[in-house]
Coordinates of C-alpha atoms in Angstrom, one line a residue:
Chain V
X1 CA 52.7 -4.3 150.7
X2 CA 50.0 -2.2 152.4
X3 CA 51.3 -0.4 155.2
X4 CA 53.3 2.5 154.3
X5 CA 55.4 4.9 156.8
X6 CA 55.8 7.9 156.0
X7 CA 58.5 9.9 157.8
X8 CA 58.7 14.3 157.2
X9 CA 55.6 15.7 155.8
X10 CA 57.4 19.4 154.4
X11 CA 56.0 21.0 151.2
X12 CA 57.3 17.9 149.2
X13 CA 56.6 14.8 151.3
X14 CA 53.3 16.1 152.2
X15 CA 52.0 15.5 148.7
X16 CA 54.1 12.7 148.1
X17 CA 52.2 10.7 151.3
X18 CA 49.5 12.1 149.6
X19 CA 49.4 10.4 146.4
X20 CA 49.8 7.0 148.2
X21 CA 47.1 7.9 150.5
X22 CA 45.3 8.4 147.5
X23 CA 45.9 5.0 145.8
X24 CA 44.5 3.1 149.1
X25 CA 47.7 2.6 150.8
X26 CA 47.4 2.4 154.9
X27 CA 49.8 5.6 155.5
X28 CA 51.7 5.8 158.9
X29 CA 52.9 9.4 159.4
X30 CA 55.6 10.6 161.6
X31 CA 57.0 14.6 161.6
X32 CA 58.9 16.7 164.2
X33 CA 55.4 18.7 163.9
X34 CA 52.5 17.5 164.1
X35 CA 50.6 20.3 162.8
X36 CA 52.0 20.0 159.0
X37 CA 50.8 16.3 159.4
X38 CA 47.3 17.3 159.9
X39 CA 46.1 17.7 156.5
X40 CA 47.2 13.7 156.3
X41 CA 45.5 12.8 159.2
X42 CA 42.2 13.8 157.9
X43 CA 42.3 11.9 155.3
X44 CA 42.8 8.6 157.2
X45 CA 46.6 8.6 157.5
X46 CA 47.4 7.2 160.8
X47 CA 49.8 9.0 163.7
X48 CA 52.9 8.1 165.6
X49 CA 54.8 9.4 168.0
X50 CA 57.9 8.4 167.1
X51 CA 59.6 6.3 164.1
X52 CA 60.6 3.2 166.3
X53 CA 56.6 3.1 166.4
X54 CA 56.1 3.6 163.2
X55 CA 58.4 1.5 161.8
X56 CA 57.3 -1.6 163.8
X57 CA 53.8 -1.3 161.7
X58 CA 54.9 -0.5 158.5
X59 CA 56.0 -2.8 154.9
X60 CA 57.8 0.1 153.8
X61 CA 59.3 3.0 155.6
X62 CA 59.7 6.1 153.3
X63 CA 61.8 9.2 155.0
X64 CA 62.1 13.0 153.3
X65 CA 63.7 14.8 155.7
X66 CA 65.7 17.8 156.1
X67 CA 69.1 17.5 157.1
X68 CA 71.7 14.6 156.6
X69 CA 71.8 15.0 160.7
X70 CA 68.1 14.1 160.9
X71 CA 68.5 11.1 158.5
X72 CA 70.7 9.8 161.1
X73 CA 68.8 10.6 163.7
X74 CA 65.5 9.0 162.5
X75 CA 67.7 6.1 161.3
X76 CA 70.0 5.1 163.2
X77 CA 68.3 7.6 166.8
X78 CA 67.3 5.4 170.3
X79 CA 63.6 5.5 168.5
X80 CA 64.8 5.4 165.5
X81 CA 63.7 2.3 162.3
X82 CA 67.0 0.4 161.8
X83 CA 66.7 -1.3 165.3
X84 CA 62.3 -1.4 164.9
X85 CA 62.0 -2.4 161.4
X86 CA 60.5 -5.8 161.2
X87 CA 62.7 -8.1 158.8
X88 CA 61.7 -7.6 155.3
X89 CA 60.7 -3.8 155.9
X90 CA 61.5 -1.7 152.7
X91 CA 63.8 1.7 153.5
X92 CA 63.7 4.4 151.0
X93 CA 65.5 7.5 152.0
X94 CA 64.6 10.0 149.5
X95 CA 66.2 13.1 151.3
X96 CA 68.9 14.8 149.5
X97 CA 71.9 13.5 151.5
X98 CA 75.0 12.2 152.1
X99 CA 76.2 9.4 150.0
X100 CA 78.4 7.8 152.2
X101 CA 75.0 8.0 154.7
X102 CA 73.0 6.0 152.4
X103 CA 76.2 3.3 152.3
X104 CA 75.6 3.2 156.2
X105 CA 72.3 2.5 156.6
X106 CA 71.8 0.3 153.6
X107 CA 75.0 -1.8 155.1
X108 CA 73.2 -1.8 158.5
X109 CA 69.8 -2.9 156.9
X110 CA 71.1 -5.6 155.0
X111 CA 72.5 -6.8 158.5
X112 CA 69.0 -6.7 159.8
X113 CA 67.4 -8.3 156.7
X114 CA 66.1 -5.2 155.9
X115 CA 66.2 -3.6 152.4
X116 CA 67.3 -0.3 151.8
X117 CA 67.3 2.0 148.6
X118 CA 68.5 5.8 148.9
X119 CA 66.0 7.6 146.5
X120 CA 66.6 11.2 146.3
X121 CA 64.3 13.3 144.0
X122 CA 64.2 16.5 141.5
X123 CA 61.3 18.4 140.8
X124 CA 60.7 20.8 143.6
X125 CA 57.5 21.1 144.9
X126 CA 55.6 21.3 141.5
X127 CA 57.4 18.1 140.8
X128 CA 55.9 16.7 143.8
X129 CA 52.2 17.8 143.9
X130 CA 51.9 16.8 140.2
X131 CA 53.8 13.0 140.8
X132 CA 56.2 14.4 138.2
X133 CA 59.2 14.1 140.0
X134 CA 62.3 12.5 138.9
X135 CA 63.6 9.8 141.2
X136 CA 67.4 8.6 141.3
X137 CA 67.4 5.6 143.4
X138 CA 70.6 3.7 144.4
X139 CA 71.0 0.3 145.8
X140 CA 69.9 -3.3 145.0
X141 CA 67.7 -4.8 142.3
X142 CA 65.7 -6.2 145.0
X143 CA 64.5 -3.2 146.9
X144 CA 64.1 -1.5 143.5
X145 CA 61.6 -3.9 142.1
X146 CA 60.0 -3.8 145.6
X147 CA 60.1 0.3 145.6
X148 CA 58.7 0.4 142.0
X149 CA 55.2 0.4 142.7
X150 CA 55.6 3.2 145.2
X151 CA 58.0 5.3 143.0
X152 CA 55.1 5.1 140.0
X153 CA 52.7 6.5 141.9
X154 CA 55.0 9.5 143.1
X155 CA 57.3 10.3 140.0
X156 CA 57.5 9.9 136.6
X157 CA 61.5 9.3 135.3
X158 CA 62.6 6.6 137.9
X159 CA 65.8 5.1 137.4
X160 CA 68.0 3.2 139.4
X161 CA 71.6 4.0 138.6
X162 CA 73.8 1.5 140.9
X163 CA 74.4 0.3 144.4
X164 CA 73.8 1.9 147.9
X165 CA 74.7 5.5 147.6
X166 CA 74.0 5.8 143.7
X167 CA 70.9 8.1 144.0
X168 CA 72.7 10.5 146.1
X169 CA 75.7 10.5 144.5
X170 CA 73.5 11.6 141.2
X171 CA 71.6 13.7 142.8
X172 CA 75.1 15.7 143.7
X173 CA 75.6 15.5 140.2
X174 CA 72.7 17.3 139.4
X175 CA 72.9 20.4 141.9
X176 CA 76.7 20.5 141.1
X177 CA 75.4 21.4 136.9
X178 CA 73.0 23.2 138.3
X179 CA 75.0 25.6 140.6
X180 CA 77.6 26.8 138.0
X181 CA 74.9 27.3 135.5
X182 CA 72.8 29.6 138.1
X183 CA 75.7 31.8 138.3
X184 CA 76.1 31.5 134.5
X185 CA 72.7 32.9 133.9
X186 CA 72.2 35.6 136.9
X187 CA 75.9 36.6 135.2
X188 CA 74.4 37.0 132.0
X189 CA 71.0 38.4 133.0
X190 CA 72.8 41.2 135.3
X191 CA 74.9 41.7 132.6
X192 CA 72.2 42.1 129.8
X193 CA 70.7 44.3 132.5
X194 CA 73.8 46.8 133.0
X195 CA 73.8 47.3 129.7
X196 CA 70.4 48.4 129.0
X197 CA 69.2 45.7 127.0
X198 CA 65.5 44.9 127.2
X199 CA 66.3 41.7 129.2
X200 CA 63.0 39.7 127.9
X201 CA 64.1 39.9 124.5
X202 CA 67.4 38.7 125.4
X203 CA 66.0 36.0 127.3
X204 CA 64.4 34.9 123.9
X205 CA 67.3 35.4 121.6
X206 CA 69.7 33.2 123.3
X207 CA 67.4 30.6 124.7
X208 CA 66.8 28.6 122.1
X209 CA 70.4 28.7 121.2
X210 CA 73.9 26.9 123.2
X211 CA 73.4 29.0 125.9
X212 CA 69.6 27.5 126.4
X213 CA 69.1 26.0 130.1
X214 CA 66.0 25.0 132.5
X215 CA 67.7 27.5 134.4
X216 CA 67.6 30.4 132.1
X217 CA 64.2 30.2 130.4
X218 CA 62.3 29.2 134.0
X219 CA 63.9 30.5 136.7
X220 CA 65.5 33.8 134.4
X221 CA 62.6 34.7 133.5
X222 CA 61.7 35.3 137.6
X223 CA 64.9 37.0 138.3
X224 CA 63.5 39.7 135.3
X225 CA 60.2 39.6 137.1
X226 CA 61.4 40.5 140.7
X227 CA 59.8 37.0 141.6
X228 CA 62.0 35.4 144.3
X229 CA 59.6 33.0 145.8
X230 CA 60.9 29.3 146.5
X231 CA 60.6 27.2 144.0
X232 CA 63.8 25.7 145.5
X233 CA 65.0 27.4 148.5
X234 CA 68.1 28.9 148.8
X235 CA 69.0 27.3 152.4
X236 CA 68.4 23.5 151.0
X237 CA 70.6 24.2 148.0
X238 CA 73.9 25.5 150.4
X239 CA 73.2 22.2 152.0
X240 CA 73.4 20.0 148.9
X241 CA 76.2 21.6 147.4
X242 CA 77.9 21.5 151.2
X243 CA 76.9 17.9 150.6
X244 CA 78.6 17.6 147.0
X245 CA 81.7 19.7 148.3
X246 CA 82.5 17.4 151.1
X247 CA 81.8 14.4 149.1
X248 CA 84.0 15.7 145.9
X249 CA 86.8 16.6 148.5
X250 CA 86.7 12.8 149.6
X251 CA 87.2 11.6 146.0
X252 CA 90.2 14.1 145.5
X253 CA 88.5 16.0 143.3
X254 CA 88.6 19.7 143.2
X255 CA 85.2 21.5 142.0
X256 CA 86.0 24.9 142.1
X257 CA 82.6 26.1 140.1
X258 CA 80.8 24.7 143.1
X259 CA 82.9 26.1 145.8
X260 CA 82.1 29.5 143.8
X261 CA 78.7 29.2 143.5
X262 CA 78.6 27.5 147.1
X263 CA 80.4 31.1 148.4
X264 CA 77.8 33.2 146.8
X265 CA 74.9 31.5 148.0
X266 CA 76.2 31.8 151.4
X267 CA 76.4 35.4 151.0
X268 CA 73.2 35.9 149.7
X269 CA 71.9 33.4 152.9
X270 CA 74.0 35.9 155.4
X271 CA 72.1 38.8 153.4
X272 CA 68.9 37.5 154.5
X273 CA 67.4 35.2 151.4
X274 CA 67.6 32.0 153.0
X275 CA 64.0 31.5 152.1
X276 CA 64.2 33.0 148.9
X277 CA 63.9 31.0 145.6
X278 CA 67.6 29.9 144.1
X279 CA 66.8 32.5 141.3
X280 CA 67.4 35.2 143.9
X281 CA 70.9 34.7 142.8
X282 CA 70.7 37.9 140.6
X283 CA 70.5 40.4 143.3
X284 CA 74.1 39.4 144.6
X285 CA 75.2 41.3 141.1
X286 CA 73.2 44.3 142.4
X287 CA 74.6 44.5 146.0
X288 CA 76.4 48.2 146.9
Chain Q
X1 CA 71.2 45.7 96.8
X2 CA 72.9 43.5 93.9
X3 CA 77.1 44.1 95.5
X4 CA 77.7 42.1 98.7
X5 CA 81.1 42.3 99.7
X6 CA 82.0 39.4 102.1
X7 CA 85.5 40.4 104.0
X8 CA 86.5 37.1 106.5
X9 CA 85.9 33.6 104.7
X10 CA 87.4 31.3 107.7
X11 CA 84.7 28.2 108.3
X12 CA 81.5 30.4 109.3
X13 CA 82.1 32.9 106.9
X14 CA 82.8 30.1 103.9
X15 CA 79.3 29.2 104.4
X16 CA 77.8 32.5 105.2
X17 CA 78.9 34.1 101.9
X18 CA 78.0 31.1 100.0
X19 CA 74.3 31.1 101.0
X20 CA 74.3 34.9 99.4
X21 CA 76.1 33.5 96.3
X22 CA 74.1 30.5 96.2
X23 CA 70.7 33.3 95.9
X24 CA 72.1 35.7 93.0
X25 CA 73.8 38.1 94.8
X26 CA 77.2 39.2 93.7
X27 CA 80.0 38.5 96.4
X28 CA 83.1 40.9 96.1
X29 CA 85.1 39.1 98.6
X30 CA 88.5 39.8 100.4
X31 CA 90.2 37.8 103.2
X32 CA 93.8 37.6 104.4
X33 CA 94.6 34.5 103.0
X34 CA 93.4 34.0 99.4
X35 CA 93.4 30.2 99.2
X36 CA 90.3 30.5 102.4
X37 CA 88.2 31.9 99.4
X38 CA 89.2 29.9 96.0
X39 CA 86.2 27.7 96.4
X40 CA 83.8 30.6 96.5
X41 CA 85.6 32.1 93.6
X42 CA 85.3 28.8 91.5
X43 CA 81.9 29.4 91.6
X44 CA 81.6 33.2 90.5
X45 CA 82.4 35.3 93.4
X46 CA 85.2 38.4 92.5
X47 CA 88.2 39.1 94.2
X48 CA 90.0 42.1 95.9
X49 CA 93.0 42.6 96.5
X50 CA 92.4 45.1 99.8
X51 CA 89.0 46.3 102.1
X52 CA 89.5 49.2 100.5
X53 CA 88.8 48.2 96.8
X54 CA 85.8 45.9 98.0
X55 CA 84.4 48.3 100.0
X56 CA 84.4 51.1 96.8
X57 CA 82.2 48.4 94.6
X58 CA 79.6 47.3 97.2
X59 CA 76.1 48.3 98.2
X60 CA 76.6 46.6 101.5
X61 CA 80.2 45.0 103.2
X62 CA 79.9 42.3 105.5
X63 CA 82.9 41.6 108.1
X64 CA 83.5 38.0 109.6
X65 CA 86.5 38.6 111.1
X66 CA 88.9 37.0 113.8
X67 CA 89.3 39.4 117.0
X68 CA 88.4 42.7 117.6
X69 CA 91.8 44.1 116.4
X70 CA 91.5 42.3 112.8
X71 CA 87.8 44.8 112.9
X72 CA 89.6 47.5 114.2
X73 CA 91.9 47.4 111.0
X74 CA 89.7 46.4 108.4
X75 CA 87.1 49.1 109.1
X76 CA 89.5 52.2 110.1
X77 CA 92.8 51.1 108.6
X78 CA 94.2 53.0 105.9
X79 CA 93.1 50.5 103.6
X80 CA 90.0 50.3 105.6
X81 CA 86.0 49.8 104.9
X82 CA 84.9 53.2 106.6
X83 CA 87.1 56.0 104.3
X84 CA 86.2 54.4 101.4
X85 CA 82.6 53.0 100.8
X86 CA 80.2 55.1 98.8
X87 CA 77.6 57.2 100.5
X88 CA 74.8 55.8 102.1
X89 CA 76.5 51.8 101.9
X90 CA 75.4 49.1 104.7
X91 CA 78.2 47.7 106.8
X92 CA 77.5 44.9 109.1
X93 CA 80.0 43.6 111.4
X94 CA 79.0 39.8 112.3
X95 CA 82.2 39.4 113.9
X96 CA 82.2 38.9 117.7
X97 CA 84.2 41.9 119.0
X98 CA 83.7 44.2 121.5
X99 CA 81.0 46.8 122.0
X100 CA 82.4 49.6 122.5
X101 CA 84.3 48.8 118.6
X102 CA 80.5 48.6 117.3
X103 CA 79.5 51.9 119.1
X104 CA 82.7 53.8 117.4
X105 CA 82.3 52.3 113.9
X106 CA 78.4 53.6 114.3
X107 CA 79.4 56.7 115.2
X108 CA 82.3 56.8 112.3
X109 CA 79.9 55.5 110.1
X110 CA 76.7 58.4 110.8
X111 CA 79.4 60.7 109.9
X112 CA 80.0 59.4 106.3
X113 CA 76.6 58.8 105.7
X114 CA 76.8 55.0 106.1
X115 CA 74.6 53.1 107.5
X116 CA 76.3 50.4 110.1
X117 CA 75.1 47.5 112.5
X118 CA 77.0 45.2 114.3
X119 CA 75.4 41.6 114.4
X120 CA 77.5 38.6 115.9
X121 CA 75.7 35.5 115.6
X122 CA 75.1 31.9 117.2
X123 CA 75.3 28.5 115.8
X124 CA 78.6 27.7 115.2
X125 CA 79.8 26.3 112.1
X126 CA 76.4 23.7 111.4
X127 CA 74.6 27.0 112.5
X128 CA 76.2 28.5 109.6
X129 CA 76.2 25.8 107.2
X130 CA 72.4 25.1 107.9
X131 CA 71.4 29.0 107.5
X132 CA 69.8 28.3 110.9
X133 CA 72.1 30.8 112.7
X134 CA 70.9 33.5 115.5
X135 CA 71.5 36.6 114.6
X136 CA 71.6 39.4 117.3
X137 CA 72.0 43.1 116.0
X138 CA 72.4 46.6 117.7
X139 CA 72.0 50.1 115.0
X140 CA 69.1 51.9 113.6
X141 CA 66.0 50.4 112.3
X142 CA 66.7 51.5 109.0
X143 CA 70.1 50.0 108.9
X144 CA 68.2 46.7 110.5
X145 CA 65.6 47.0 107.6
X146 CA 68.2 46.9 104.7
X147 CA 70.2 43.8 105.9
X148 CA 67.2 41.9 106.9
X149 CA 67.1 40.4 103.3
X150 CA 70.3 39.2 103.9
X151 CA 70.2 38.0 107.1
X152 CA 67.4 36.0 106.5
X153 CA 69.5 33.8 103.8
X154 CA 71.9 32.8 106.5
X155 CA 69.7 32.4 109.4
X156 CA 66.8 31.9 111.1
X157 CA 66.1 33.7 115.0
X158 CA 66.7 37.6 113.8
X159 CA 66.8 40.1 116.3
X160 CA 67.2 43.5 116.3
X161 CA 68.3 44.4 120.1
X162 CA 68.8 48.2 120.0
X163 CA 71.7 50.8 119.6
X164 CA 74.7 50.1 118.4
X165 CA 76.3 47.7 120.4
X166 CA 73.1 46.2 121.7
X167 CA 74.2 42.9 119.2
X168 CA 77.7 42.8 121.2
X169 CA 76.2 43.4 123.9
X170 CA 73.7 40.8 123.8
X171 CA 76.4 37.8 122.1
X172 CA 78.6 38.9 125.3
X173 CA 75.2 37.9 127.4
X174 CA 74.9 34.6 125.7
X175 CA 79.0 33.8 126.3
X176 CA 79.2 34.8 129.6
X177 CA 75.6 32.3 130.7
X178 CA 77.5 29.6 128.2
X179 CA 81.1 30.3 130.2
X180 CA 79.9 28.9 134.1
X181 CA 77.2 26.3 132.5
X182 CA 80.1 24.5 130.7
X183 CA 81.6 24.8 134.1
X184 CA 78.8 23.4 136.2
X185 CA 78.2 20.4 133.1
X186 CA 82.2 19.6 133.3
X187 CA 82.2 19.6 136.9
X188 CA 79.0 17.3 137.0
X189 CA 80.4 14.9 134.6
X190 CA 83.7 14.7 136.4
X191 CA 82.0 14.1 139.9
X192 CA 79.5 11.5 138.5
X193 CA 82.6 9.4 137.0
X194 CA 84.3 10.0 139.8
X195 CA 81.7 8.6 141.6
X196 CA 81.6 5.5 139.4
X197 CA 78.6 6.2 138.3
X198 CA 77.5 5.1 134.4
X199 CA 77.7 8.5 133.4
X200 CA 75.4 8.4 130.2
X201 CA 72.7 7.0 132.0
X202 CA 73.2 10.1 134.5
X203 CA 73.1 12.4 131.6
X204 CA 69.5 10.9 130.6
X205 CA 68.5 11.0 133.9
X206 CA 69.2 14.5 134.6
X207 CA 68.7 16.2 131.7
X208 CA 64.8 16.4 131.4
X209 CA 64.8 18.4 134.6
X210 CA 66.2 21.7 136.4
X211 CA 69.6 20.6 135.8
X212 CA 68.9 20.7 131.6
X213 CA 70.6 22.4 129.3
X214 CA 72.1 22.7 126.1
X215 CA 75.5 22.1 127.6
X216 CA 74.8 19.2 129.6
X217 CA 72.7 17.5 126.0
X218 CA 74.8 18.2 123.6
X219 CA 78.6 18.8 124.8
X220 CA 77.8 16.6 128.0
X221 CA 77.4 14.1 125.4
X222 CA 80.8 14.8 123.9
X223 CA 82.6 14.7 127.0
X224 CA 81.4 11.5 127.2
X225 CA 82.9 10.1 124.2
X226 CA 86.3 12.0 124.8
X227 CA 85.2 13.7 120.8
X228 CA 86.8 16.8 121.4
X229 CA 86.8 18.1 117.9
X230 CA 85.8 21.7 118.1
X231 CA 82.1 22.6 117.4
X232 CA 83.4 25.9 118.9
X233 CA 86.7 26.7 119.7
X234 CA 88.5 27.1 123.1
X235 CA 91.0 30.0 121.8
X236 CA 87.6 31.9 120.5
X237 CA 85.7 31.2 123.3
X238 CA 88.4 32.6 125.6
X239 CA 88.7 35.5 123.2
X240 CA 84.5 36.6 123.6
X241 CA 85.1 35.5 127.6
X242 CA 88.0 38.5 127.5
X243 CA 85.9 41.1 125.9
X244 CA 82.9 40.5 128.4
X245 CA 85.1 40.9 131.3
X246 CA 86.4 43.9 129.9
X247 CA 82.7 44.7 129.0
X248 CA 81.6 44.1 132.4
X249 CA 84.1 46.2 133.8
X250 CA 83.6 48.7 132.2
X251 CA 80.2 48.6 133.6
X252 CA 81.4 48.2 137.7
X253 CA 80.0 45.0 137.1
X254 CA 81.9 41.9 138.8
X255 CA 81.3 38.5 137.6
X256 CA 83.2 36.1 139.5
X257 CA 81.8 33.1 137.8
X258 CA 83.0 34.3 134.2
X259 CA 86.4 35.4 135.5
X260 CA 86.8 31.4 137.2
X261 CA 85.7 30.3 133.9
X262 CA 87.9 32.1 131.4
X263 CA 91.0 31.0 133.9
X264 CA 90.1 27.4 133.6
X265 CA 90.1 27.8 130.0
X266 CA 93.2 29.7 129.8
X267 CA 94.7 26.8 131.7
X268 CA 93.3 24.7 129.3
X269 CA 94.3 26.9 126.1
X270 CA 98.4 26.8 127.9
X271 CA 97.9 22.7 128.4
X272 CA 97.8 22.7 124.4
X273 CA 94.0 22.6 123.8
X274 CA 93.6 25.8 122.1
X275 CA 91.9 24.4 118.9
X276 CA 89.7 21.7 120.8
X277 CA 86.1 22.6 121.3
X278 CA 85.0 24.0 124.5
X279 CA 83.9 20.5 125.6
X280 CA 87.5 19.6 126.9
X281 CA 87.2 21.5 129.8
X282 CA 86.0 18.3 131.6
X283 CA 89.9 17.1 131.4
X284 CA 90.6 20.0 133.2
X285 CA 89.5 18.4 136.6
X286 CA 91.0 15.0 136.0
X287 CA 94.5 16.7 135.2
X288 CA 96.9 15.4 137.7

């Protein structure tokens, strides 16, 4: 396996390609704009101009897109890799997206003799740029052991947790734990904040204790600071948990922490912090 | 400071009092029902028949009661702490009650020359057991300087957080970030098993990164194994959930993610899980 596709090069795919380039892989780079591909290019990463291209070159076709509608598109699209792929070609989808997406297009490869893995990530940016990220892969043992190499070389906690639509499906799990807990601690820090606590010293009291989360002790400590900058923007997290509503409401199962959290983020996205960092959660507190 | 008095001797309180006993101090002890204390008086502690006769003999009284009304009673009830401890006595309330209480027991407490902080804690029962408890306290320095001895027997993170109140306040902060993270790990759990998922193996996966949290670790776990036995309990925790939306209101302040949580648990508290641990709020979404 030598010649790797690489489809969306946003903050995090950009230095995801990048390792791989890195490690001597032929990269083949495809993005809706060019100009965020450049950096790449430089370096020896070769251009497309569109994924049917691409994907006719490549071993391995890795896509990080935005939108479940753009995995479709790149996927199953006229120019798109199911119908280009050569047989054998490797398919990692490591958007955040639908689960019952990744069950399509890893049905459709396997009727290609392609093989397909969906492989979303967490780890933000940071995660990415440091080949830190966690990566929750779902579908056979065969395209996992294939994937592995690649996966190494990009993330550091790699697990494969069942069948086509596994990684999504616990990737879902982990925005759902993490939207009720950001409204837990904005709550709590707004709160602490109304009642004229020194907020810092609260942060440090209770953090170490039951109520001690990712959430509170890195992305509290930026709510305190005014520091709203993405880490995590607020416009990809409505879409997961959009994702992991629609996807709970299939199984029956009612969620209503998420819907909450879901409603609030929305607001905050109408109020103009679509760009903003999650953490700009505690300003919804403060709204006249 | 040789007299402790110890009024409240339910599971945390047991074990609080008898790390005082345990280093030379003499516990005076009263609680409402007598057979809660024989252990401690089997080994040397002295019983009293009312607050009021405790409080007369002590050099500091320290109250671990139930709710807010049960402090209300023992510290201004005609038998109360307040009217009859000597000049210049420390009272501490380590009960979890409502801030406003602490602020009006302060107050009461100036005027008789006593000396008063309020200082819930965190840890539960193995917090308490362990002397590794978190101790969050609102008064005067001074008041903070005489009970430090004391707190450091039965705990470990000791903070002094301002005014009186500041302690309420700042255990209220802790509850209300706890109340929608247990939310956010139930509604994870649910959706991952829903999901077919092996739902340890999600746990370990997720844990490490933005989703992590005490929660998730520890009562995740829990779930998990359907061990519902209470580490904290669900009537309690609905209890501190009441007095911070009280709090809160007080305040102008709306926390819709509290007020979803404490109905959840209510339902859970009418479906006959009162004395579970908080942990069974993941059967609330697979209730038919």
């Amino acid at each position: 396996m030598k010649h790797i596709g690489f489809i969306g090069t946003g903050v995090m795919g950009k230095s995801m390609a990048g390792h791989l380039l890195e490690k001597g892989y032929h990269i083949h780079l495809y993005t809706r704009t060019r100009a965020k591909a450049e950096d790449l290019l430089e370096k020896g990463a070769e251009w497309h101009e569109t994924p049917a291209a691409l994907a006719g070159r490549c071993d391995a076709v890795i896509t990080m897109v935005g939108y479940p509608k753009d995995v479709e598109e790149v996927y199953f699209g006229e120019e798109g890799i199911l119908s280009n792929a050569r047989e054998g070609t490797l398919l990692i989808d490591m958007t955040t997206s639908r689960p019952d997406l990744a069950v399509k297009i890893a049905a459709e490869a396997e009727k290609r003799k392609l093989f397909a893995l969906d492989a979303p990530v967490s780890g933000g940016d940071i995660g990415a740029k440091n080949a830190a990220l966690a990566i929750m892969s779902g579908g056979s043992k065969k395209a996992f052991t294939l994937a592995e190499p690649l996966f190494k070389i990009m993330g550091e906690n790699i697990q494969l947790l069942g069948d086509a639509g596994a990684g999504q499906f616990t990737k879902m799990a982990n925005q759902i734990a993490i939207a009720s807990t950001m409204m837990g601690v904005s709550e709590s820090l707004a709160y602490a904040k109304a009642a004229g606590l020194d907020t810092a010293q609260v942060i440090n009291t209770i953090e170490t204790g039951a109520a001690g989360s990712f959430s509170l002790s890195k992305l509290g400590r930026r709510m305190l600071e005014e520091d709203f900058e993405p880490g995590f923007y607020v416009k990809h997290f409505i879409k997961d948990m959009r994702i992991a509503i629609e996807s709970a409401k299939e199984m029956n199962l009612n969620l209503p922490g998420l819907a909450l959290a879901e409603s609030l983020y929305t607001r905050m996205s109408e109020a103009g912090y679509e760009d903003a960092g999650t953490q700009v959660l505690i300003k919804y507190y403060f709204q006249k």
